Short mmCIF file of N, CA and C in Angstrom, two decimals:
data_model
loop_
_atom_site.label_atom_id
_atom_site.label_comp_id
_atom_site.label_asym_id
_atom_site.label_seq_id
_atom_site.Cartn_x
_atom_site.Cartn_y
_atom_site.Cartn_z
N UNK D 27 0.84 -1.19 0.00
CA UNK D 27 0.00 0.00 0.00
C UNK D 27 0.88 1.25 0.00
N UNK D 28 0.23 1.83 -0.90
CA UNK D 28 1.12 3.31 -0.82
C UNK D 28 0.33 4.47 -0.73
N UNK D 29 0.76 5.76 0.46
CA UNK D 29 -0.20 6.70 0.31
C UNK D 29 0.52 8.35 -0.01
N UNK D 30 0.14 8.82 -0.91
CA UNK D 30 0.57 9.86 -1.74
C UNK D 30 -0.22 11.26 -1.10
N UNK D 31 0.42 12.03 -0.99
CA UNK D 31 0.03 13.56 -1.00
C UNK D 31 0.31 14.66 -1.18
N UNK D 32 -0.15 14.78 -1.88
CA UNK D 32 0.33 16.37 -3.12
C UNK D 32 0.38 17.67 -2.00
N UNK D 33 1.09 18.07 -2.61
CA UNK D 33 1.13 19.53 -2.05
C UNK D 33 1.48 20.90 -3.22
N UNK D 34 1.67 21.93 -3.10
CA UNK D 34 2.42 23.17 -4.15
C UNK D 34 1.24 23.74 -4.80
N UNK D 35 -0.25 23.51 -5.09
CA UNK D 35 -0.75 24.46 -5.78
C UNK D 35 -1.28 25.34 -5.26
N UNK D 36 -2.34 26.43 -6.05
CA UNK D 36 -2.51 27.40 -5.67
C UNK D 36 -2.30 28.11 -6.74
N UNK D 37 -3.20 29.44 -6.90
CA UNK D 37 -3.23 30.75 -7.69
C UNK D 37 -2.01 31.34 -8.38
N UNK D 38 -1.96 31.30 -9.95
CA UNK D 38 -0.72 31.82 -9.73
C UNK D 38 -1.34 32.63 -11.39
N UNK D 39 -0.94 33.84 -11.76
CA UNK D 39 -0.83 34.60 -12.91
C UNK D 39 -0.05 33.86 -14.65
N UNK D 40 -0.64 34.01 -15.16
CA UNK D 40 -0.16 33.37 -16.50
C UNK D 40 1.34 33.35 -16.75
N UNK D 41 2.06 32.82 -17.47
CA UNK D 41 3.48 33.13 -16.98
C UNK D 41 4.59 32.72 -15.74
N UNK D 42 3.70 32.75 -14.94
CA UNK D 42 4.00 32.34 -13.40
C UNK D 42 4.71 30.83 -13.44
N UNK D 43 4.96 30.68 -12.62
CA UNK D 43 5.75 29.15 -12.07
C UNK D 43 5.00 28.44 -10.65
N UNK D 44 4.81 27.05 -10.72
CA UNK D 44 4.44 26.30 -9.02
C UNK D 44 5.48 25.23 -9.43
N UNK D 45 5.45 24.73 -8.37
CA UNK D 45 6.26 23.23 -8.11
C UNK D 45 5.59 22.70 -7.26
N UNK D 46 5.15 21.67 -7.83
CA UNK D 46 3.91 20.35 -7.29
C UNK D 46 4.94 18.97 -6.52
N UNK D 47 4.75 19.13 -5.20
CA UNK D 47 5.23 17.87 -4.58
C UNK D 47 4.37 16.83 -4.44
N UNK D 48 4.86 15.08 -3.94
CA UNK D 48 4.02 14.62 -4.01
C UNK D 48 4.92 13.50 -2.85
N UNK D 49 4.40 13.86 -1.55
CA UNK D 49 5.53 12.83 -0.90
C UNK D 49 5.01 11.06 -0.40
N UNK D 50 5.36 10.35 -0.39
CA UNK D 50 4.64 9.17 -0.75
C UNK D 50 5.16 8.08 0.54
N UNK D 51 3.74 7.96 1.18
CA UNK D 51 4.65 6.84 2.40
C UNK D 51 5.16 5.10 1.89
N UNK D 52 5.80 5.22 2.77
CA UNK D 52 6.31 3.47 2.43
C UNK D 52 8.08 3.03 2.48
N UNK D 53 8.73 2.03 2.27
CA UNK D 53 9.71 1.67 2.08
C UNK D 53 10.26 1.49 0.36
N UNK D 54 9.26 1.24 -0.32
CA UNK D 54 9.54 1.07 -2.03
C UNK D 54 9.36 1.99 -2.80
N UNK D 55 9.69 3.23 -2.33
CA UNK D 55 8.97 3.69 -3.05
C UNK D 55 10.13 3.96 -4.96
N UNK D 56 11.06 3.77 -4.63
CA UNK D 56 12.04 3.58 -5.35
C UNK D 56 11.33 2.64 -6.91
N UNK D 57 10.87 1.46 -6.78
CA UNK D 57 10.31 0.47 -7.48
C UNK D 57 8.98 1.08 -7.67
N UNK D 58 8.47 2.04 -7.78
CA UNK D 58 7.22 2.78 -8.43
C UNK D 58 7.69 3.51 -9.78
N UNK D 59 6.99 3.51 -10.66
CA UNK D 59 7.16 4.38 -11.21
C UNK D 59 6.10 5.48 -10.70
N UNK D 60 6.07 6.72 -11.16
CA UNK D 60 4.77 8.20 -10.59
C UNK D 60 4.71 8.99 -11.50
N UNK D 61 3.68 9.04 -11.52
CA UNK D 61 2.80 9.81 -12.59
C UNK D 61 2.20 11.09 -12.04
N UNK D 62 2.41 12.33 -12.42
CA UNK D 62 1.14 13.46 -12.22
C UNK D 62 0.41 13.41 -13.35
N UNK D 63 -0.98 13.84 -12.88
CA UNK D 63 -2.28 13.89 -13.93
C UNK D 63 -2.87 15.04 -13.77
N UNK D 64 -3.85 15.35 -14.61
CA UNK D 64 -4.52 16.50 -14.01
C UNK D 64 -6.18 16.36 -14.53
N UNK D 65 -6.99 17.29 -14.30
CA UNK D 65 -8.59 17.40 -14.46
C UNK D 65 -8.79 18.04 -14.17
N UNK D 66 -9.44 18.95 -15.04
CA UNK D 66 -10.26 20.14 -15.39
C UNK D 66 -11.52 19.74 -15.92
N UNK D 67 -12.38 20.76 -15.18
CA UNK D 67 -13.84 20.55 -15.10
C UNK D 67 -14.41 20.38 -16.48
N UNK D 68 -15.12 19.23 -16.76
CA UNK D 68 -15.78 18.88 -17.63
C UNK D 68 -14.58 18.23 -18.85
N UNK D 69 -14.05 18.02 -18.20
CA UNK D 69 -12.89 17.43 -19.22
C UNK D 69 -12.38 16.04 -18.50
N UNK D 70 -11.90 15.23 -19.51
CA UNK D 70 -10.90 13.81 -18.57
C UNK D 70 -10.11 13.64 -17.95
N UNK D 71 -9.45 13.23 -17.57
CA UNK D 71 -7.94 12.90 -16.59
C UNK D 71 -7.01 12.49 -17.99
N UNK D 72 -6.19 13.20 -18.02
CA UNK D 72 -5.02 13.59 -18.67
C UNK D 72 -3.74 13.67 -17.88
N UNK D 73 -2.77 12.54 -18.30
CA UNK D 73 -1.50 12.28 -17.72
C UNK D 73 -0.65 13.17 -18.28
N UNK D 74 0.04 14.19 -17.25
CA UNK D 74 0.63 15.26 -17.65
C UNK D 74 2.12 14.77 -17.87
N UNK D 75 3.09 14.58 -16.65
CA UNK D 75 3.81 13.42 -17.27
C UNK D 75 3.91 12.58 -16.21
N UNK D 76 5.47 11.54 -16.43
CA UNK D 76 5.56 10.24 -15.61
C UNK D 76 7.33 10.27 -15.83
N UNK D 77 7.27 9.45 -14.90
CA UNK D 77 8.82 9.10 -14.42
C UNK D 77 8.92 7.96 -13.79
N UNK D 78 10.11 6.69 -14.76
CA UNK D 78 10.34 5.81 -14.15
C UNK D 78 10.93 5.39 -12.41
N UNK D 79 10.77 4.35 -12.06
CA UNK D 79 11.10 4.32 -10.82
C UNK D 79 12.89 4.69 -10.50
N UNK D 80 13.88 4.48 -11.40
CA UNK D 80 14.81 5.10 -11.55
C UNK D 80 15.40 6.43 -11.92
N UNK D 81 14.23 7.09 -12.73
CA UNK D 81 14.48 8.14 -12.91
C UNK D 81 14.69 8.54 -14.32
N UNK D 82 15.19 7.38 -14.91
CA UNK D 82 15.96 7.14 -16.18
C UNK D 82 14.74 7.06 -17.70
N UNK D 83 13.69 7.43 -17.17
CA UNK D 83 12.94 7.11 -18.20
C UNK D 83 11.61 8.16 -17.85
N UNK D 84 11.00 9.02 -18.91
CA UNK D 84 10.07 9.97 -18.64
C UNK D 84 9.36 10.48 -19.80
N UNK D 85 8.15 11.01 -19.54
CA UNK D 85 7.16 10.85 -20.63
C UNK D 85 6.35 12.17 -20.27
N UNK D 86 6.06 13.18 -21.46
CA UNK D 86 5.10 14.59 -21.29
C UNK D 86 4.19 14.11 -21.72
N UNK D 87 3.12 15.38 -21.62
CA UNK D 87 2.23 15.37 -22.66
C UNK D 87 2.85 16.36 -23.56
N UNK D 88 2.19 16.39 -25.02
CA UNK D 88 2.87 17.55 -25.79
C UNK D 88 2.89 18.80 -25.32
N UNK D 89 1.55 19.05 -24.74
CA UNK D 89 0.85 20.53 -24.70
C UNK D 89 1.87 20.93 -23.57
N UNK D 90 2.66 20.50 -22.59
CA UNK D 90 3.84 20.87 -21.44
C UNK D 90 4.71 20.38 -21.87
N UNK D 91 5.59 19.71 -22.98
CA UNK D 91 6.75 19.94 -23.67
C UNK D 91 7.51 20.41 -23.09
N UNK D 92 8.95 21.20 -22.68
CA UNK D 92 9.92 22.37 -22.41
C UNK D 92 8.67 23.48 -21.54
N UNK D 93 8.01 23.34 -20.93
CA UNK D 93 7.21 24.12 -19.68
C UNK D 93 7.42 23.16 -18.14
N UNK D 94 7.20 22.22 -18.14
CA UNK D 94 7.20 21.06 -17.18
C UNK D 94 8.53 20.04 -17.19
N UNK D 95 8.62 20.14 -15.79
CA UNK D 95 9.58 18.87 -15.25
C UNK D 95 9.51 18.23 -14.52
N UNK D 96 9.38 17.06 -14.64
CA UNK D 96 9.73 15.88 -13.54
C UNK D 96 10.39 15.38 -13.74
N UNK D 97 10.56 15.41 -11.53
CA UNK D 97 11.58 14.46 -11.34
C UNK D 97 11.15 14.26 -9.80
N UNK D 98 12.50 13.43 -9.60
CA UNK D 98 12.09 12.66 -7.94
C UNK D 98 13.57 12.38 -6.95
N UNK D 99 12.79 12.25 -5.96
CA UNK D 99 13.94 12.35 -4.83
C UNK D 99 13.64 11.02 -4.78
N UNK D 100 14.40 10.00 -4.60
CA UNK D 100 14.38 8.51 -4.02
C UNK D 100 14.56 8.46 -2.60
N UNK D 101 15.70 9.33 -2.38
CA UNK D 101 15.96 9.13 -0.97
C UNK D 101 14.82 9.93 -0.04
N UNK D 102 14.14 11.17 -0.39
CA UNK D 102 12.99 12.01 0.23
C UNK D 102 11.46 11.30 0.03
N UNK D 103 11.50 9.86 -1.06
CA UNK D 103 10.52 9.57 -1.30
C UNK D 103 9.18 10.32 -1.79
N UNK D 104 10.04 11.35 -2.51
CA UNK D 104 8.75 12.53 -3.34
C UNK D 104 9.10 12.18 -4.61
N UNK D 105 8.30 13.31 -5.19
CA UNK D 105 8.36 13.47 -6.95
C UNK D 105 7.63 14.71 -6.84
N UNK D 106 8.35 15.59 -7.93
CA UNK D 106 7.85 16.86 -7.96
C UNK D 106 7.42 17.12 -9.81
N UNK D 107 6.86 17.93 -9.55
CA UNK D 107 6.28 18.65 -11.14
C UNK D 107 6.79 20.12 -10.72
N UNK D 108 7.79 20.73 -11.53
CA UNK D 108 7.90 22.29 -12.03
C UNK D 108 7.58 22.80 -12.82
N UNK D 109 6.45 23.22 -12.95
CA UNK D 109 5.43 23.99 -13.85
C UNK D 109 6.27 25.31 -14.43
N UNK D 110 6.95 25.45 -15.08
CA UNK D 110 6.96 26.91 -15.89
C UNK D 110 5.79 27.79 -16.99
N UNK D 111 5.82 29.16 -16.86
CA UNK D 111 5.08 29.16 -18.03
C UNK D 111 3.76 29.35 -18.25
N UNK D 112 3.15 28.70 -17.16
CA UNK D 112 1.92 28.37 -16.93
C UNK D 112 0.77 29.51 -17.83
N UNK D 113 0.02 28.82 -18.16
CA UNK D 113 -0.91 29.22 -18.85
C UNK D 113 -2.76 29.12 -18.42
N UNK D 114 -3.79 29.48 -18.86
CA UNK D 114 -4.92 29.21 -18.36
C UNK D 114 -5.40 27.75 -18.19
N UNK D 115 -5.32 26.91 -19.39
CA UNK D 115 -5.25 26.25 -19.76
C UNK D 115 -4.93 25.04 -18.90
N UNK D 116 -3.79 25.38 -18.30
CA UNK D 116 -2.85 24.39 -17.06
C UNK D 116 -4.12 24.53 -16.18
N UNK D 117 -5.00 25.03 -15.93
CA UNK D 117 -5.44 25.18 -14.87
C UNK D 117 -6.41 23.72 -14.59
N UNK D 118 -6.34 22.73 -13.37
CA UNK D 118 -6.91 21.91 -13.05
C UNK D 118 -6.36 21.16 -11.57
N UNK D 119 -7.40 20.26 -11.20
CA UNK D 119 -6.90 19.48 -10.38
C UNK D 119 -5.91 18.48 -10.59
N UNK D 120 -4.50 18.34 -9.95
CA UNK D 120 -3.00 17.70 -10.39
C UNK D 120 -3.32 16.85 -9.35
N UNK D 121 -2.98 15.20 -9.86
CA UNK D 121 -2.95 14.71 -9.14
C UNK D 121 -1.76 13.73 -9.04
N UNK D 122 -1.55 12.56 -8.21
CA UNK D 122 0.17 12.26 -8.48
C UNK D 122 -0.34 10.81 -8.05
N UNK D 123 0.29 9.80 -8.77
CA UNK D 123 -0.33 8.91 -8.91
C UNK D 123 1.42 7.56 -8.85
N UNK D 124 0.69 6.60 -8.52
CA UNK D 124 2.07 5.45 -8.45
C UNK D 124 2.00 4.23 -8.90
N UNK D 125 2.81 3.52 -9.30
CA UNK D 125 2.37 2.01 -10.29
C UNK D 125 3.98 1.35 -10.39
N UNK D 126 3.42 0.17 -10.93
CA UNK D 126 4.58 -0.63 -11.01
C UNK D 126 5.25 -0.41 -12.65
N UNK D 127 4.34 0.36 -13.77
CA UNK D 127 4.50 1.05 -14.66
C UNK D 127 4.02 2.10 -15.23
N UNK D 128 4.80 2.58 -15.79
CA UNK D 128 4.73 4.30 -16.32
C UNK D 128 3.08 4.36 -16.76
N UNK D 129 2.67 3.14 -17.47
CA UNK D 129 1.41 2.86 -18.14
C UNK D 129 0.45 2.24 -17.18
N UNK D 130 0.60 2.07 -15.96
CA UNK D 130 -0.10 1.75 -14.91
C UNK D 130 -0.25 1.90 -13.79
N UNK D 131 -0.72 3.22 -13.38
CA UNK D 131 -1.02 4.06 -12.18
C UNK D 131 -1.81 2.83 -11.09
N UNK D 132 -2.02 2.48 -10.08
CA UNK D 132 -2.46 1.93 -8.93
C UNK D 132 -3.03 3.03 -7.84
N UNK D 133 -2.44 4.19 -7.50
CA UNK D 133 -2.26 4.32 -5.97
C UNK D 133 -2.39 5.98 -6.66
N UNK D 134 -3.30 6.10 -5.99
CA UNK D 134 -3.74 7.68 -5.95
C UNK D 134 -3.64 9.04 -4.82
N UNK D 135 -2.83 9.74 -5.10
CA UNK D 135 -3.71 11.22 -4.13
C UNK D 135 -4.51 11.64 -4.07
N UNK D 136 -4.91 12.55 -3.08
CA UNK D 136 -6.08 13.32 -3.26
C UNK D 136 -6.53 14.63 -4.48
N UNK D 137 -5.34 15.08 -4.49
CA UNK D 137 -5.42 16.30 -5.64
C UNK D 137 -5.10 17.41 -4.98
N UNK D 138 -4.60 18.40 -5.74
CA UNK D 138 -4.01 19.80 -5.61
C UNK D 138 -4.65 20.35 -6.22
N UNK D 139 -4.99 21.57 -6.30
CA UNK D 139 -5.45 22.99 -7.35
C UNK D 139 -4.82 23.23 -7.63
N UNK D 140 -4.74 23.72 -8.94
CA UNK D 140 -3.47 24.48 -9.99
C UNK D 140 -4.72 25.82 -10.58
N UNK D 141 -4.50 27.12 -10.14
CA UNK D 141 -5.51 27.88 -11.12
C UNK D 141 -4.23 28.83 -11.81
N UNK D 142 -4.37 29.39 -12.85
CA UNK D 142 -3.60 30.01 -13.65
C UNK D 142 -4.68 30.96 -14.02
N UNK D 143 -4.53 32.23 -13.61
CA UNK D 143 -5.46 33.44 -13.93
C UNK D 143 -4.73 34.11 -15.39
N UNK D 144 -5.48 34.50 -15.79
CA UNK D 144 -5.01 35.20 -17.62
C UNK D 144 -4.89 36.98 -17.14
#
């Protein structure tokens, strides 16, 4: 069992920057890969990106290309998202998610707010 909880959002102006933590209890957390997602109202859950359990392997979506980064502390047992850039658009509930593959989330947070005002 693994339990995840986001932290970093909040209001921020177009342009602006957050950094989304996501610190995750347990001993394995190393052997996860983690995923942030996000959802915006009336829209689907959209995997923003992911990062292997090593680190060594990582996946965007297009639309955050060179705006977004992940990465992860092994030894702090987090994973963070650095939002640059931010746009209206970004704006949704981020959530951070864990699996035994990049393509298979298990273990959920609760969610963060991300609003990006224009």
């Amino acid at each position: 069992q693994v339990q995840l909880l986001e932290s970093g959002g909040g209001l921020v102006q177009a342009g602006g920057s957050l950094k989304l933590s996501c610190a995750a209890s347990g001993r394995t957390f190393s052997t996860y890969a983690m995923g942030w997602f996000r959802q915006a109202p009336g829209k689907e859950r959209e995997r923003v990106a992911a990062i292997s359990g090593g680190g060594g392997s990582l996946r965007y979506l297009d639309s955050v290309k060179g705006r977004f980064t992940i990465s992860r502390d092994n030894a702090k047992n987090t994973v963070y998202l650095q939002m640059n850039s931010l746009k209206p658009e970004d704006s949704a509930v981020y959530y951070c998610a864990a699996g035994v593959m990049i393509t298979s989330m298990t273990y959920w947070g609760q969610g963060t707010q991300v609003t990006v005002s224009s």
